[in-house]
Amino acid sequence: MGLTRVVEQRKCRGTDAFLVAALLLLVPGLATAQGNVAKPRIAAQVDESTVTVLRGNLHPLARPQYDQGKVDPSFKLERISMMFQPTAAQQADLDGLLAAQQNPTSSSFHQWLTPEQYADRFGLAQSDLNKVTAWLQSQGFDIVEIPRSRNWIVFNGTAAQVESALHSEVRSYTERKDVLREFR
């Protein structure tokens, strides 16, 4: 199965852009938590011709009366966060582990995981993370941070890069003296 980019309609507040699942390339049903190891979910390269829009994620103040228009294409967006959804099996496994860790009769009671153990069990497979990172870099983004949990990536780029790669406009909104930047 190919890879589909999902573009989220999301707000961006100043340079602290928060793009949740903007590139949620993963179909949750493709992996399981068998063996408690994250299985690769990305079977192909990004298909630039296939885009899915996520709706309903706009900030409540991103309203037409506050719209100041698109930001300059060179506007720098820093610390854009791309978060990855666990598979249904991973989420069920995590829910079970959390319950067991809190149950005094469980052998998992207070047996905490290291970030690496969490990543291996509930995060993105390293091969998938490498593909997403390579795609972001090929679009001109700078990778800032990849946590040990492997469930999100932080990157920097410009409004032009976001618009081109993620098919999302970056707009400026103002209300009172606050300025809100948002992806649409």
CSV table of C-alpha atoms in Angstrom, one decimal, residues 19 79-84 124 128-130 132-134 136 142-147 150-155:
chain,number,residue,atom,x,y,z
A,19,LEU,CA,1.1,20.9,13.4
A,79,ARG,CA,9.4,24.1,16.1
A,80,ILE,CA,6.6,22.7,13.9
A,81,SER,CA,5.5,19.4,15.6
A,82,MET,CA,4.4,16.4,13.7
A,83,MET,CA,2.9,13.8,15.9
A,84,PHE,CA,2.2,10.2,14.9
A,124,LEU,CA,7.0,4.6,15.1
A,128,ASP,CA,9.3,4.7,9.2
A,129,LEU,CA,10.8,7.5,11.2
A,130,ASN,CA,13.8,7.5,8.8
A,132,VAL,CA,9.4,10.6,7.3
A,133,THR,CA,12.6,12.4,8.3
A,134,ALA,CA,14.1,12.0,4.8
A,136,LEU,CA,10.8,16.4,5.4
A,142,ASP,CA,15.4,21.3,9.0
A,143,ILE,CA,14.9,18.6,11.6
A,144,VAL,CA,15.2,20.0,15.1
A,145,GLU,CA,14.3,17.2,17.4
A,146,ILE,CA,13.3,13.6,17.4
A,147,PRO,CA,12.4,12.3,20.9
A,150,ARG,CA,9.8,8.1,18.4
A,151,ASN,CA,6.2,9.4,18.3
A,152,TRP,CA,6.8,12.9,17.0
A,153,ILE,CA,9.3,15.1,15.1
A,154,VAL,CA,10.0,18.8,15.5
A,155,PHE,CA,11.2,20.7,12.4
